[in-house]
Amino acid sequence: MSVSTTRPVRLLGLPGSLRQNSYSLAILRGLQAGLGAEAVLEIRDLQLPLYNQDEDGPNGPEAVHAFRRAIAEADGLVIATPEYNHGAPGVLKNALDWASRPYGQSVLTGKPVLIISSSPAFTGGVRAQAQLNETLLSVQALLVPGPQVVIGNVAAKVQDGRLVDEASLEFALAALRGLAALCRSASRLEAPAAVGS
Ligand SMILES: Cc1cc2nc3c(=O)[nH]c(=O)nc-3n(C[C@H](O)[C@H](O)[C@H](O)COP(=O)(O)O)c2cc1C
């Protein structure tokens, strides 16, 4: 079977908040709008049941199977998260716990991941980001190396449900290009030819 090595990188965006007007969701929407031809970003919410090991098996919740499939089919993940009480939101930790199993066969293992944290405060959710790094390292996800993408004062940087602050977008998009490069080297994808070449 021939496999195209020049398709765009497929990214899955996970907002760590279920709030309708979430800034985390707005960041992902802003990135979607700013992406070039090299990558596509699908956004998926984290409406999942609470993790219960008794229900974690072949007959487990369909929402969990679909979530794991979506991760498996993506080349890489972009997690945009707020900070709750100096840590990662339960919604996101819960989703990562589901994705971390079955033990030894997690769809997160070897998966390139970029974390972006934000807050209306100037601290930008940096403590949530540190916790998420630990969780993702425990399942051997591939974290994008480089500066942590932290967006402080985010309320002033979002308009009409989308991140519009130029400096924050540039910062995040540079990291996203790093993620795309990591995805390509992890799956031996080549970059699509530049338009016009
Ligand atoms: C339960 C709770 C705890 C919070 N704790 C923090 C915190 O520790 N640090 C922080 O910067 N913001 C904190 N916030 C404020 C969130 O950053 C803010 O509500 C943000 O808009 C949530 O992200 P979202 O816009 O993606 O929903 C907290 C908010 C809630 C609801």
mmCIF file with all atom_site columns, C-alpha atoms and ligand atoms in Angstrom:
data_model
loop_
_atom_site.group_PDB
_atom_site.id
_atom_site.type_symbol
_atom_site.label_atom_id
_atom_site.label_alt_id
_atom_site.label_comp_id
_atom_site.label_asym_id
_atom_site.label_entity_id
_atom_site.label_seq_id
_atom_site.pdbx_PDB_ins_code
_atom_site.Cartn_x
_atom_site.Cartn_y
_atom_site.Cartn_z
_atom_site.occupancy
_atom_site.B_iso_or_equiv
_atom_site.pdbx_formal_charge
_atom_site.auth_seq_id
_atom_site.auth_comp_id
_atom_site.auth_asym_id
_atom_site.auth_atom_id
_atom_site.pdbx_PDB_model_num
ATOM   1   C CA  . MET A 1 1   ? 0.000   0.000  0.000  1.00 0.00 ? 1   MET A CA  1
ATOM   2   C CA  . SER A 1 2   ? 1.439   3.364  -0.926 1.00 0.00 ? 2   SER A CA  1
ATOM   3   C CA  . VAL A 1 3   ? 1.330   6.014  1.745  1.00 0.00 ? 3   VAL A CA  1
ATOM   4   C CA  . SER A 1 4   ? 1.552   9.695  0.914  1.00 0.00 ? 4   SER A CA  1
ATOM   5   C CA  . THR A 1 5   ? 4.518   11.221 2.686  1.00 0.00 ? 5   THR A CA  1
ATOM   6   C CA  . THR A 1 6   ? 3.597   14.770 1.775  1.00 0.00 ? 6   THR A CA  1
ATOM   7   C CA  . ARG A 1 7   ? 0.167   15.229 3.353  1.00 0.00 ? 7   ARG A CA  1
ATOM   8   C CA  . PRO A 1 8   ? -0.293  17.992 5.963  1.00 0.00 ? 8   PRO A CA  1
ATOM   9   C CA  . VAL A 1 9   ? 0.464   17.077 9.571  1.00 0.00 ? 9   VAL A CA  1
ATOM   10  C CA  . ARG A 1 10  ? -2.777  16.135 11.377 1.00 0.00 ? 10  ARG A CA  1
ATOM   11  C CA  . LEU A 1 11  ? -3.004  17.805 14.799 1.00 0.00 ? 11  LEU A CA  1
ATOM   12  C CA  . LEU A 1 12  ? -5.637  17.247 17.455 1.00 0.00 ? 12  LEU A CA  1
ATOM   13  C CA  . GLY A 1 13  ? -6.372  20.231 19.714 1.00 0.00 ? 13  GLY A CA  1
ATOM   14  C CA  . LEU A 1 14  ? -7.606  19.507 23.248 1.00 0.00 ? 14  LEU A CA  1
ATOM   15  C CA  . PRO A 1 15  ? -8.924  22.409 25.326 1.00 0.00 ? 15  PRO A CA  1
ATOM   16  C CA  . GLY A 1 16  ? -8.535  21.728 29.057 1.00 0.00 ? 16  GLY A CA  1
ATOM   17  C CA  . SER A 1 17  ? -11.776 23.562 29.803 1.00 0.00 ? 17  SER A CA  1
ATOM   18  C CA  . LEU A 1 18  ? -15.424 22.771 29.059 1.00 0.00 ? 18  LEU A CA  1
ATOM   19  C CA  . ARG A 1 19  ? -16.463 26.430 29.424 1.00 0.00 ? 19  ARG A CA  1
ATOM   20  C CA  . GLN A 1 20  ? -18.365 27.754 26.415 1.00 0.00 ? 20  GLN A CA  1
ATOM   21  C CA  . ASN A 1 21  ? -16.320 30.967 26.230 1.00 0.00 ? 21  ASN A CA  1
ATOM   22  C CA  . SER A 1 22  ? -13.083 29.282 27.239 1.00 0.00 ? 22  SER A CA  1
ATOM   23  C CA  . TYR A 1 23  ? -9.844  31.148 26.533 1.00 0.00 ? 23  TYR A CA  1
ATOM   24  C CA  . SER A 1 24  ? -8.146  27.774 26.035 1.00 0.00 ? 24  SER A CA  1
ATOM   25  C CA  . LEU A 1 25  ? -10.604 27.007 23.236 1.00 0.00 ? 25  LEU A CA  1
ATOM   26  C CA  . ALA A 1 26  ? -10.067 30.536 21.859 1.00 0.00 ? 26  ALA A CA  1
ATOM   27  C CA  . ILE A 1 27  ? -6.311  29.907 21.693 1.00 0.00 ? 27  ILE A CA  1
ATOM   28  C CA  . LEU A 1 28  ? -6.853  26.740 19.644 1.00 0.00 ? 28  LEU A CA  1
ATOM   29  C CA  . ARG A 1 29  ? -9.226  28.618 17.328 1.00 0.00 ? 29  ARG A CA  1
ATOM   30  C CA  . GLY A 1 30  ? -6.634  31.360 16.863 1.00 0.00 ? 30  GLY A CA  1
ATOM   31  C CA  . LEU A 1 31  ? -4.007  28.775 15.964 1.00 0.00 ? 31  LEU A CA  1
ATOM   32  C CA  . GLN A 1 32  ? -6.395  27.087 13.533 1.00 0.00 ? 32  GLN A CA  1
ATOM   33  C CA  . ALA A 1 33  ? -6.812  30.381 11.719 1.00 0.00 ? 33  ALA A CA  1
ATOM   34  C CA  . GLY A 1 34  ? -3.063  31.058 11.643 1.00 0.00 ? 34  GLY A CA  1
ATOM   35  C CA  . LEU A 1 35  ? -1.877  27.662 10.409 1.00 0.00 ? 35  LEU A CA  1
ATOM   36  C CA  . GLY A 1 36  ? -0.430  27.406 6.942  1.00 0.00 ? 36  GLY A CA  1
ATOM   37  C CA  . ALA A 1 37  ? -0.742  24.478 4.556  1.00 0.00 ? 37  ALA A CA  1
ATOM   38  C CA  . GLU A 1 38  ? 1.697   22.309 6.500  1.00 0.00 ? 38  GLU A CA  1
ATOM   39  C CA  . ALA A 1 39  ? -0.802  21.274 9.205  1.00 0.00 ? 39  ALA A CA  1
ATOM   40  C CA  . VAL A 1 40  ? -4.498  20.904 9.980  1.00 0.00 ? 40  VAL A CA  1
ATOM   41  C CA  . LEU A 1 41  ? -5.851  21.267 13.508 1.00 0.00 ? 41  LEU A CA  1
ATOM   42  C CA  . GLU A 1 42  ? -9.055  19.558 14.620 1.00 0.00 ? 42  GLU A CA  1
ATOM   43  C CA  . ILE A 1 43  ? -10.456 20.599 18.005 1.00 0.00 ? 43  ILE A CA  1
ATOM   44  C CA  . ARG A 1 44  ? -12.117 18.040 20.276 1.00 0.00 ? 44  ARG A CA  1
ATOM   45  C CA  . ASP A 1 45  ? -13.685 18.674 23.669 1.00 0.00 ? 45  ASP A CA  1
ATOM   46  C CA  . LEU A 1 46  ? -12.982 16.503 26.679 1.00 0.00 ? 46  LEU A CA  1
ATOM   47  C CA  . GLN A 1 47  ? -16.532 15.459 27.618 1.00 0.00 ? 47  GLN A CA  1
ATOM   48  C CA  . LEU A 1 48  ? -15.688 12.049 29.055 1.00 0.00 ? 48  LEU A CA  1
ATOM   49  C CA  . PRO A 1 49  ? -16.934 10.044 32.037 1.00 0.00 ? 49  PRO A CA  1
ATOM   50  C CA  . LEU A 1 50  ? -14.817 10.090 35.169 1.00 0.00 ? 50  LEU A CA  1
ATOM   51  C CA  . TYR A 1 51  ? -12.037 7.538  35.025 1.00 0.00 ? 51  TYR A CA  1
ATOM   52  C CA  . ASN A 1 52  ? -13.016 4.227  36.640 1.00 0.00 ? 52  ASN A CA  1
ATOM   53  C CA  . GLN A 1 53  ? -10.660 1.284  36.299 1.00 0.00 ? 53  GLN A CA  1
ATOM   54  C CA  . ASP A 1 54  ? -13.631 -1.091 36.632 1.00 0.00 ? 54  ASP A CA  1
ATOM   55  C CA  . GLU A 1 55  ? -15.021 0.305  33.357 1.00 0.00 ? 55  GLU A CA  1
ATOM   56  C CA  . ASP A 1 56  ? -11.707 0.468  31.540 1.00 0.00 ? 56  ASP A CA  1
ATOM   57  C CA  . GLY A 1 57  ? -11.774 -2.440 29.096 1.00 0.00 ? 57  GLY A CA  1
ATOM   58  C CA  . PRO A 1 58  ? -13.062 -3.528 25.678 1.00 0.00 ? 58  PRO A CA  1
ATOM   59  C CA  . ASN A 1 59  ? -16.660 -2.926 26.806 1.00 0.00 ? 59  ASN A CA  1
ATOM   60  C CA  . GLY A 1 60  ? -15.842 0.465  28.320 1.00 0.00 ? 60  GLY A CA  1
ATOM   61  C CA  . PRO A 1 61  ? -17.466 3.788  27.420 1.00 0.00 ? 61  PRO A CA  1
ATOM   62  C CA  . GLU A 1 62  ? -17.751 4.461  23.666 1.00 0.00 ? 62  GLU A CA  1
ATOM   63  C CA  . ALA A 1 63  ? -16.714 8.100  24.250 1.00 0.00 ? 63  ALA A CA  1
ATOM   64  C CA  . VAL A 1 64  ? -13.413 6.843  25.627 1.00 0.00 ? 64  VAL A CA  1
ATOM   65  C CA  . HIS A 1 65  ? -12.806 4.497  22.678 1.00 0.00 ? 65  HIS A CA  1
ATOM   66  C CA  . ALA A 1 66  ? -13.532 7.379  20.282 1.00 0.00 ? 66  ALA A CA  1
ATOM   67  C CA  . PHE A 1 67  ? -11.183 9.662  22.218 1.00 0.00 ? 67  PHE A CA  1
ATOM   68  C CA  . ARG A 1 68  ? -8.350  7.132  22.110 1.00 0.00 ? 68  ARG A CA  1
ATOM   69  C CA  . ARG A 1 69  ? -8.952  6.557  18.382 1.00 0.00 ? 69  ARG A CA  1
ATOM   70  C CA  . ALA A 1 70  ? -8.795  10.304 17.706 1.00 0.00 ? 70  ALA A CA  1
ATOM   71  C CA  . ILE A 1 71  ? -5.430  10.508 19.469 1.00 0.00 ? 71  ILE A CA  1
ATOM   72  C CA  . ALA A 1 72  ? -4.121  7.428  17.657 1.00 0.00 ? 72  ALA A CA  1
ATOM   73  C CA  . GLU A 1 73  ? -5.108  8.879  14.280 1.00 0.00 ? 73  GLU A CA  1
ATOM   74  C CA  . ALA A 1 74  ? -3.515  12.278 14.955 1.00 0.00 ? 74  ALA A CA  1
ATOM   75  C CA  . ASP A 1 75  ? 0.147   12.901 14.215 1.00 0.00 ? 75  ASP A CA  1
ATOM   76  C CA  . GLY A 1 76  ? 0.409   15.134 17.266 1.00 0.00 ? 76  GLY A CA  1
ATOM   77  C CA  . LEU A 1 77  ? -1.536  16.865 20.035 1.00 0.00 ? 77  LEU A CA  1
ATOM   78  C CA  . VAL A 1 78  ? -1.913  20.492 21.049 1.00 0.00 ? 78  VAL A CA  1
ATOM   79  C CA  . ILE A 1 79  ? -3.168  20.847 24.608 1.00 0.00 ? 79  ILE A CA  1
ATOM   80  C CA  . ALA A 1 80  ? -4.386  24.338 25.549 1.00 0.00 ? 80  ALA A CA  1
ATOM   81  C CA  . THR A 1 81  ? -5.047  24.493 29.245 1.00 0.00 ? 81  THR A CA  1
ATOM   82  C CA  . PRO A 1 82  ? -5.988  26.835 32.053 1.00 0.00 ? 82  PRO A CA  1
ATOM   83  C CA  . GLU A 1 83  ? -4.638  26.441 35.578 1.00 0.00 ? 83  GLU A CA  1
ATOM   84  C CA  . TYR A 1 84  ? -7.007  25.432 38.376 1.00 0.00 ? 84  TYR A CA  1
ATOM   85  C CA  . ASN A 1 85  ? -5.745  25.941 41.915 1.00 0.00 ? 85  ASN A CA  1
ATOM   86  C CA  . HIS A 1 86  ? -2.112  25.857 40.834 1.00 0.00 ? 86  HIS A CA  1
ATOM   87  C CA  . GLY A 1 87  ? -2.554  22.616 38.923 1.00 0.00 ? 87  GLY A CA  1
ATOM   88  C CA  . ALA A 1 88  ? -4.041  21.017 35.827 1.00 0.00 ? 88  ALA A CA  1
ATOM   89  C CA  . PRO A 1 89  ? -7.860  21.044 35.541 1.00 0.00 ? 89  PRO A CA  1
ATOM   90  C CA  . GLY A 1 90  ? -9.529  17.767 36.529 1.00 0.00 ? 90  GLY A CA  1
ATOM   91  C CA  . VAL A 1 91  ? -11.221 17.525 33.126 1.00 0.00 ? 91  VAL A CA  1
ATOM   92  C CA  . LEU A 1 92  ? -7.859  17.370 31.400 1.00 0.00 ? 92  LEU A CA  1
ATOM   93  C CA  . LYS A 1 93  ? -6.153  15.095 33.926 1.00 0.00 ? 93  LYS A CA  1
ATOM   94  C CA  . ASN A 1 94  ? -9.153  12.762 33.663 1.00 0.00 ? 94  ASN A CA  1
ATOM   95  C CA  . ALA A 1 95  ? -8.866  12.641 29.868 1.00 0.00 ? 95  ALA A CA  1
ATOM   96  C CA  . LEU A 1 96  ? -5.130  11.968 30.027 1.00 0.00 ? 96  LEU A CA  1
ATOM   97  C CA  . ASP A 1 97  ? -5.721  9.181  32.555 1.00 0.00 ? 97  ASP A CA  1
ATOM   98  C CA  . TRP A 1 98  ? -8.150  7.488  30.123 1.00 0.00 ? 98  TRP A CA  1
ATOM   99  C CA  . ALA A 1 99  ? -5.679  7.972  27.264 1.00 0.00 ? 99  ALA A CA  1
ATOM   100 C CA  . SER A 1 100 ? -2.814  6.569  29.342 1.00 0.00 ? 100 SER A CA  1
ATOM   101 C CA  . ARG A 1 101 ? -4.363  3.070  29.393 1.00 0.00 ? 101 ARG A CA  1
ATOM   102 C CA  . PRO A 1 102 ? -4.191  0.143  28.604 1.00 0.00 ? 102 PRO A CA  1
ATOM   103 C CA  . TYR A 1 103 ? -0.930  0.028  30.507 1.00 0.00 ? 103 TYR A CA  1
ATOM   104 C CA  . GLY A 1 104 ? 1.971   -0.347 28.091 1.00 0.00 ? 104 GLY A CA  1
ATOM   105 C CA  . GLN A 1 105 ? -0.255  0.363  25.074 1.00 0.00 ? 105 GLN A CA  1
ATOM   106 C CA  . SER A 1 106 ? -1.191  4.005  25.584 1.00 0.00 ? 106 SER A CA  1
ATOM   107 C CA  . VAL A 1 107 ? -1.934  6.017  22.443 1.00 0.00 ? 107 VAL A CA  1
ATOM   108 C CA  . LEU A 1 108 ? 0.054   8.813  24.105 1.00 0.00 ? 108 LEU A CA  1
ATOM   109 C CA  . THR A 1 109 ? 3.317   6.876  24.108 1.00 0.00 ? 109 THR A CA  1
ATOM   110 C CA  . GLY A 1 110 ? 5.615   8.310  21.457 1.00 0.00 ? 110 GLY A CA  1
ATOM   111 C CA  . LYS A 1 111 ? 2.983   10.909 20.498 1.00 0.00 ? 111 LYS A CA  1
ATOM   112 C CA  . PRO A 1 112 ? 4.357   14.432 19.904 1.00 0.00 ? 112 PRO A CA  1
ATOM   113 C CA  . VAL A 1 113 ? 2.596   16.906 22.234 1.00 0.00 ? 113 VAL A CA  1
ATOM   114 C CA  . LEU A 1 114 ? 2.688   20.679 22.609 1.00 0.00 ? 114 LEU A CA  1
ATOM   115 C CA  . ILE A 1 115 ? 1.269   22.207 25.792 1.00 0.00 ? 115 ILE A CA  1
ATOM   116 C CA  . ILE A 1 116 ? 0.040   25.803 25.855 1.00 0.00 ? 116 ILE A CA  1
ATOM   117 C CA  . SER A 1 117 ? -1.130  27.227 29.172 1.00 0.00 ? 117 SER A CA  1
ATOM   118 C CA  . SER A 1 118 ? -2.949  30.486 29.747 1.00 0.00 ? 118 SER A CA  1
ATOM   119 C CA  . SER A 1 119 ? -4.508  32.580 32.445 1.00 0.00 ? 119 SER A CA  1
ATOM   120 C CA  . PRO A 1 120 ? -6.172  35.948 32.894 1.00 0.00 ? 120 PRO A CA  1
ATOM   121 C CA  . ALA A 1 121 ? -3.364  36.418 35.451 1.00 0.00 ? 121 ALA A CA  1
ATOM   122 C CA  . PHE A 1 122 ? 0.162   37.310 34.328 1.00 0.00 ? 122 PHE A CA  1
ATOM   123 C CA  . THR A 1 123 ? 1.417   33.882 35.527 1.00 0.00 ? 123 THR A CA  1
ATOM   124 C CA  . GLY A 1 124 ? -0.132  32.235 32.443 1.00 0.00 ? 124 GLY A CA  1
ATOM   125 C CA  . GLY A 1 125 ? -0.901  28.870 34.026 1.00 0.00 ? 125 GLY A CA  1
ATOM   126 C CA  . VAL A 1 126 ? 2.744   27.900 34.294 1.00 0.00 ? 126 VAL A CA  1
ATOM   127 C CA  . ARG A 1 127 ? 2.138   25.617 37.300 1.00 0.00 ? 127 ARG A CA  1
ATOM   128 C CA  . ALA A 1 128 ? -0.529  23.642 35.416 1.00 0.00 ? 128 ALA A CA  1
ATOM   129 C CA  . GLN A 1 129 ? 1.921   23.276 32.568 1.00 0.00 ? 129 GLN A CA  1
ATOM   130 C CA  . ALA A 1 130 ? 4.613   21.889 34.893 1.00 0.00 ? 130 ALA A CA  1
ATOM   131 C CA  . GLN A 1 131 ? 2.171   19.281 36.237 1.00 0.00 ? 131 GLN A CA  1
ATOM   132 C CA  . LEU A 1 132 ? 1.125   18.263 32.734 1.00 0.00 ? 132 LEU A CA  1
ATOM   133 C CA  . ASN A 1 133 ? 4.757   17.806 31.724 1.00 0.00 ? 133 ASN A CA  1
ATOM   134 C CA  . GLU A 1 134 ? 5.110   15.282 34.562 1.00 0.00 ? 134 GLU A CA  1
ATOM   135 C CA  . THR A 1 135 ? 1.961   13.396 33.560 1.00 0.00 ? 135 THR A CA  1
ATOM   136 C CA  . LEU A 1 136 ? 2.933   13.239 29.894 1.00 0.00 ? 136 LEU A CA  1
ATOM   137 C CA  . LEU A 1 137 ? 6.476   12.155 30.673 1.00 0.00 ? 137 LEU A CA  1
ATOM   138 C CA  . SER A 1 138 ? 5.079   9.284  32.743 1.00 0.00 ? 138 SER A CA  1
ATOM   139 C CA  . VAL A 1 139 ? 3.442   7.855  29.598 1.00 0.00 ? 139 VAL A CA  1
ATOM   140 C CA  . GLN A 1 140 ? 6.470   8.676  27.440 1.00 0.00 ? 140 GLN A CA  1
ATOM   141 C CA  . ALA A 1 141 ? 4.780   11.226 25.207 1.00 0.00 ? 141 ALA A CA  1
ATOM   142 C CA  . LEU A 1 142 ? 7.187   13.302 23.112 1.00 0.00 ? 142 LEU A CA  1
ATOM   143 C CA  . LEU A 1 143 ? 7.094   16.834 24.488 1.00 0.00 ? 143 LEU A CA  1
ATOM   144 C CA  . VAL A 1 144 ? 8.117   19.581 22.094 1.00 0.00 ? 144 VAL A CA  1
ATOM   145 C CA  . PRO A 1 145 ? 11.461  20.917 23.311 1.00 0.00 ? 145 PRO A CA  1
ATOM   146 C CA  . GLY A 1 146 ? 11.961  24.662 23.583 1.00 0.00 ? 146 GLY A CA  1
ATOM   147 C CA  . PRO A 1 147 ? 10.457  27.598 25.448 1.00 0.00 ? 147 PRO A CA  1
ATOM   148 C CA  . GLN A 1 148 ? 7.232   26.807 27.345 1.00 0.00 ? 148 GLN A CA  1
ATOM   149 C CA  . VAL A 1 149 ? 4.278   28.463 25.641 1.00 0.00 ? 149 VAL A CA  1
ATOM   150 C CA  . VAL A 1 150 ? 2.597   30.454 28.408 1.00 0.00 ? 150 VAL A CA  1
ATOM   151 C CA  . ILE A 1 151 ? 0.020   33.148 27.683 1.00 0.00 ? 151 ILE A CA  1
ATOM   152 C CA  . GLY A 1 152 ? -0.626  35.570 30.531 1.00 0.00 ? 152 GLY A CA  1
ATOM   153 C CA  . ASN A 1 153 ? -3.329  38.264 30.618 1.00 0.00 ? 153 ASN A CA  1
ATOM   154 C CA  . VAL A 1 154 ? -5.212  36.126 28.120 1.00 0.00 ? 154 VAL A CA  1
ATOM   155 C CA  . ALA A 1 155 ? -8.570  37.887 28.608 1.00 0.00 ? 155 ALA A CA  1
ATOM   156 C CA  . ALA A 1 156 ? -7.156  40.963 26.881 1.00 0.00 ? 156 ALA A CA  1
ATOM   157 C CA  . LYS A 1 157 ? -5.808  38.895 23.991 1.00 0.00 ? 157 LYS A CA  1
ATOM   158 C CA  . VAL A 1 158 ? -9.005  37.185 22.858 1.00 0.00 ? 158 VAL A CA  1
ATOM   159 C CA  . GLN A 1 159 ? -11.707 38.684 20.681 1.00 0.00 ? 159 GLN A CA  1
ATOM   160 C CA  . ASP A 1 160 ? -14.873 37.021 19.412 1.00 0.00 ? 160 ASP A CA  1
ATOM   161 C CA  . GLY A 1 161 ? -13.786 33.646 20.780 1.00 0.00 ? 161 GLY A CA  1
ATOM   162 C CA  . ARG A 1 162 ? -10.371 33.663 19.125 1.00 0.00 ? 162 ARG A CA  1
ATOM   163 C CA  . LEU A 1 163 ? -6.820  34.547 20.220 1.00 0.00 ? 163 LEU A CA  1
ATOM   164 C CA  . VAL A 1 164 ? -5.897  37.660 18.238 1.00 0.00 ? 164 VAL A CA  1
ATOM   165 C CA  . ASP A 1 165 ? -2.845  39.047 20.066 1.00 0.00 ? 165 ASP A CA  1
ATOM   166 C CA  . GLU A 1 166 ? -0.103  39.065 17.426 1.00 0.00 ? 166 GLU A CA  1
ATOM   167 C CA  . ALA A 1 167 ? 2.847   38.432 19.770 1.00 0.00 ? 167 ALA A CA  1
ATOM   168 C CA  . SER A 1 168 ? 1.126   35.497 21.528 1.00 0.00 ? 168 SER A CA  1
ATOM   169 C CA  . LEU A 1 169 ? 0.030   34.016 18.209 1.00 0.00 ? 169 LEU A CA  1
ATOM   170 C CA  . GLU A 1 170 ? 3.542   34.251 16.781 1.00 0.00 ? 170 GLU A CA  1
ATOM   171 C CA  . PHE A 1 171 ? 4.996   32.654 19.927 1.00 0.00 ? 171 PHE A CA  1
ATOM   172 C CA  . ALA A 1 172 ? 2.476   29.804 19.854 1.00 0.00 ? 172 ALA A CA  1
ATOM   173 C CA  . LEU A 1 173 ? 2.689   29.295 16.082 1.00 0.00 ? 173 LEU A CA  1
ATOM   174 C CA  . ALA A 1 174 ? 6.490   29.005 16.285 1.00 0.00 ? 174 ALA A CA  1
ATOM   175 C CA  . ALA A 1 175 ? 6.043   26.209 18.841 1.00 0.00 ? 175 ALA A CA  1
ATOM   176 C CA  . LEU A 1 176 ? 3.391   24.645 16.606 1.00 0.00 ? 176 LEU A CA  1
ATOM   177 C CA  . ARG A 1 177 ? 5.897   24.562 13.758 1.00 0.00 ? 177 ARG A CA  1
ATOM   178 C CA  . GLY A 1 178 ? 8.240   22.766 16.166 1.00 0.00 ? 178 GLY A CA  1
ATOM   179 C CA  . LEU A 1 179 ? 5.463   20.293 16.905 1.00 0.00 ? 179 LEU A CA  1
ATOM   180 C CA  . ALA A 1 180 ? 4.842   19.745 13.177 1.00 0.00 ? 180 ALA A CA  1
ATOM   181 C CA  . ALA A 1 181 ? 8.554   19.098 12.647 1.00 0.00 ? 181 ALA A CA  1
ATOM   182 C CA  . LEU A 1 182 ? 8.573   16.600 15.517 1.00 0.00 ? 182 LEU A CA  1
ATOM   183 C CA  . CYS A 1 183 ? 5.508   14.874 14.014 1.00 0.00 ? 183 CYS A CA  1
ATOM   184 C CA  . ARG A 1 184 ? 7.207   14.649 10.642 1.00 0.00 ? 184 ARG A CA  1
ATOM   185 C CA  . SER A 1 185 ? 10.367  13.131 12.041 1.00 0.00 ? 185 SER A CA  1
ATOM   186 C CA  . ALA A 1 186 ? 8.349   10.747 14.256 1.00 0.00 ? 186 ALA A CA  1
ATOM   187 C CA  . SER A 1 187 ? 6.239   9.487  11.306 1.00 0.00 ? 187 SER A CA  1
ATOM   188 C CA  . ARG A 1 188 ? 8.703   10.191 8.477  1.00 0.00 ? 188 ARG A CA  1
ATOM   189 C CA  . LEU A 1 189 ? 6.302   12.641 6.851  1.00 0.00 ? 189 LEU A CA  1
ATOM   190 C CA  . GLU A 1 190 ? 7.790   15.131 4.428  1.00 0.00 ? 190 GLU A CA  1
ATOM   191 C CA  . ALA A 1 191 ? 6.679   18.754 4.329  1.00 0.00 ? 191 ALA A CA  1
ATOM   192 C CA  . PRO A 1 192 ? 4.298   19.563 1.465  1.00 0.00 ? 192 PRO A CA  1
ATOM   193 C CA  . ALA A 1 193 ? 5.888   21.574 -1.339 1.00 0.00 ? 193 ALA A CA  1
ATOM   194 C CA  . ALA A 1 194 ? 5.564   25.323 -0.870 1.00 0.00 ? 194 ALA A CA  1
ATOM   195 C CA  . VAL A 1 195 ? 2.718   26.879 -2.899 1.00 0.00 ? 195 VAL A CA  1
ATOM   196 C CA  . GLY A 1 196 ? 3.982   27.946 -6.316 1.00 0.00 ? 196 GLY A CA  1
ATOM   197 C CA  . SER A 1 197 ? 7.086   25.747 -6.296 1.00 0.00 ? 197 SER A CA  1
HETATM 198 C C1  . LIG B 2 .   ? -11.708 26.307 40.082 1.00 0.00 ? 1   LIG B C1  1
HETATM 199 C C2  . LIG B 2 .   ? -10.830 27.387 39.506 1.00 0.00 ? 1   LIG B C2  1
HETATM 200 C C3  . LIG B 2 .   ? -9.539  27.524 39.950 1.00 0.00 ? 1   LIG B C3  1
HETATM 201 C C4  . LIG B 2 .   ? -8.696  28.484 39.373 1.00 0.00 ? 1   LIG B C4  1
HETATM 202 N N1  . LIG B 2 .   ? -7.392  28.560 39.766 1.00 0.00 ? 1   LIG B N1  1
HETATM 203 C C5  . LIG B 2 .   ? -6.544  29.363 39.102 1.00 0.00 ? 1   LIG B C5  1
HETATM 204 C C6  . LIG B 2 .   ? -5.144  29.321 39.360 1.00 0.00 ? 1   LIG B C6  1
HETATM 205 O O1  . LIG B 2 .   ? -4.663  28.585 40.208 1.00 0.00 ? 1   LIG B O1  1
HETATM 206 N N2  . LIG B 2 .   ? -4.330  30.107 38.625 1.00 0.00 ? 1   LIG B N2  1
HETATM 207 C C7  . LIG B 2 .   ? -4.807  30.937 37.635 1.00 0.00 ? 1   LIG B C7  1
HETATM 208 O O2  . LIG B 2 .   ? -4.024  31.609 36.988 1.00 0.00 ? 1   LIG B O2  1
HETATM 209 N N3  . LIG B 2 .   ? -6.149  31.009 37.371 1.00 0.00 ? 1   LIG B N3  1
HETATM 210 C C8  . LIG B 2 .   ? -7.017  30.238 38.079 1.00 0.00 ? 1   LIG B C8  1
HETATM 211 N N4  . LIG B 2 .   ? -8.351  30.258 37.795 1.00 0.00 ? 1   LIG B N4  1
HETATM 212 C C9  . LIG B 2 .   ? -8.853  31.221 36.798 1.00 0.00 ? 1   LIG B C9  1
HETATM 213 C C10 . LIG B 2 .   ? -8.799  30.618 35.401 1.00 0.00 ? 1   LIG B C10 1
HETATM 214 O O3  . LIG B 2 .   ? -7.515  30.857 34.858 1.00 0.00 ? 1   LIG B O3  1
HETATM 215 C C11 . LIG B 2 .   ? -9.869  31.269 34.521 1.00 0.00 ? 1   LIG B C11 1
HETATM 216 O O4  . LIG B 2 .   ? -11.153 31.000 35.040 1.00 0.00 ? 1   LIG B O4  1
HETATM 217 C C12 . LIG B 2 .   ? -9.776  30.820 33.068 1.00 0.00 ? 1   LIG B C12 1
HETATM 218 O O5  . LIG B 2 .   ? -10.582 31.647 32.295 1.00 0.00 ? 1   LIG B O5  1
HETATM 219 C C13 . LIG B 2 .   ? -10.195 29.365 32.903 1.00 0.00 ? 1   LIG B C13 1
HETATM 220 O O6  . LIG B 2 .   ? -9.822  28.891 31.639 1.00 0.00 ? 1   LIG B O6  1
HETATM 221 P P1  . LIG B 2 .   ? -10.810 28.867 30.390 1.00 0.00 ? 1   LIG B P1  1
HETATM 222 O O7  . LIG B 2 .   ? -11.035 30.320 29.996 1.00 0.00 ? 1   LIG B O7  1
HETATM 223 O O8  . LIG B 2 .   ? -10.108 28.106 29.337 1.00 0.00 ? 1   LIG B O8  1
HETATM 224 O O9  . LIG B 2 .   ? -12.106 28.258 30.837 1.00 0.00 ? 1   LIG B O9  1
HETATM 225 C C14 . LIG B 2 .   ? -9.201  29.343 38.372 1.00 0.00 ? 1   LIG B C14 1
HETATM 226 C C15 . LIG B 2 .   ? -10.537 29.194 37.951 1.00 0.00 ? 1   LIG B C15 1
HETATM 227 C C16 . LIG B 2 .   ? -11.328 28.241 38.507 1.00 0.00 ? 1   LIG B C16 1
HETATM 228 C C17 . LIG B 2 .   ? -12.754 28.097 38.007 1.00 0.00 ? 1   LIG B C17 1
#
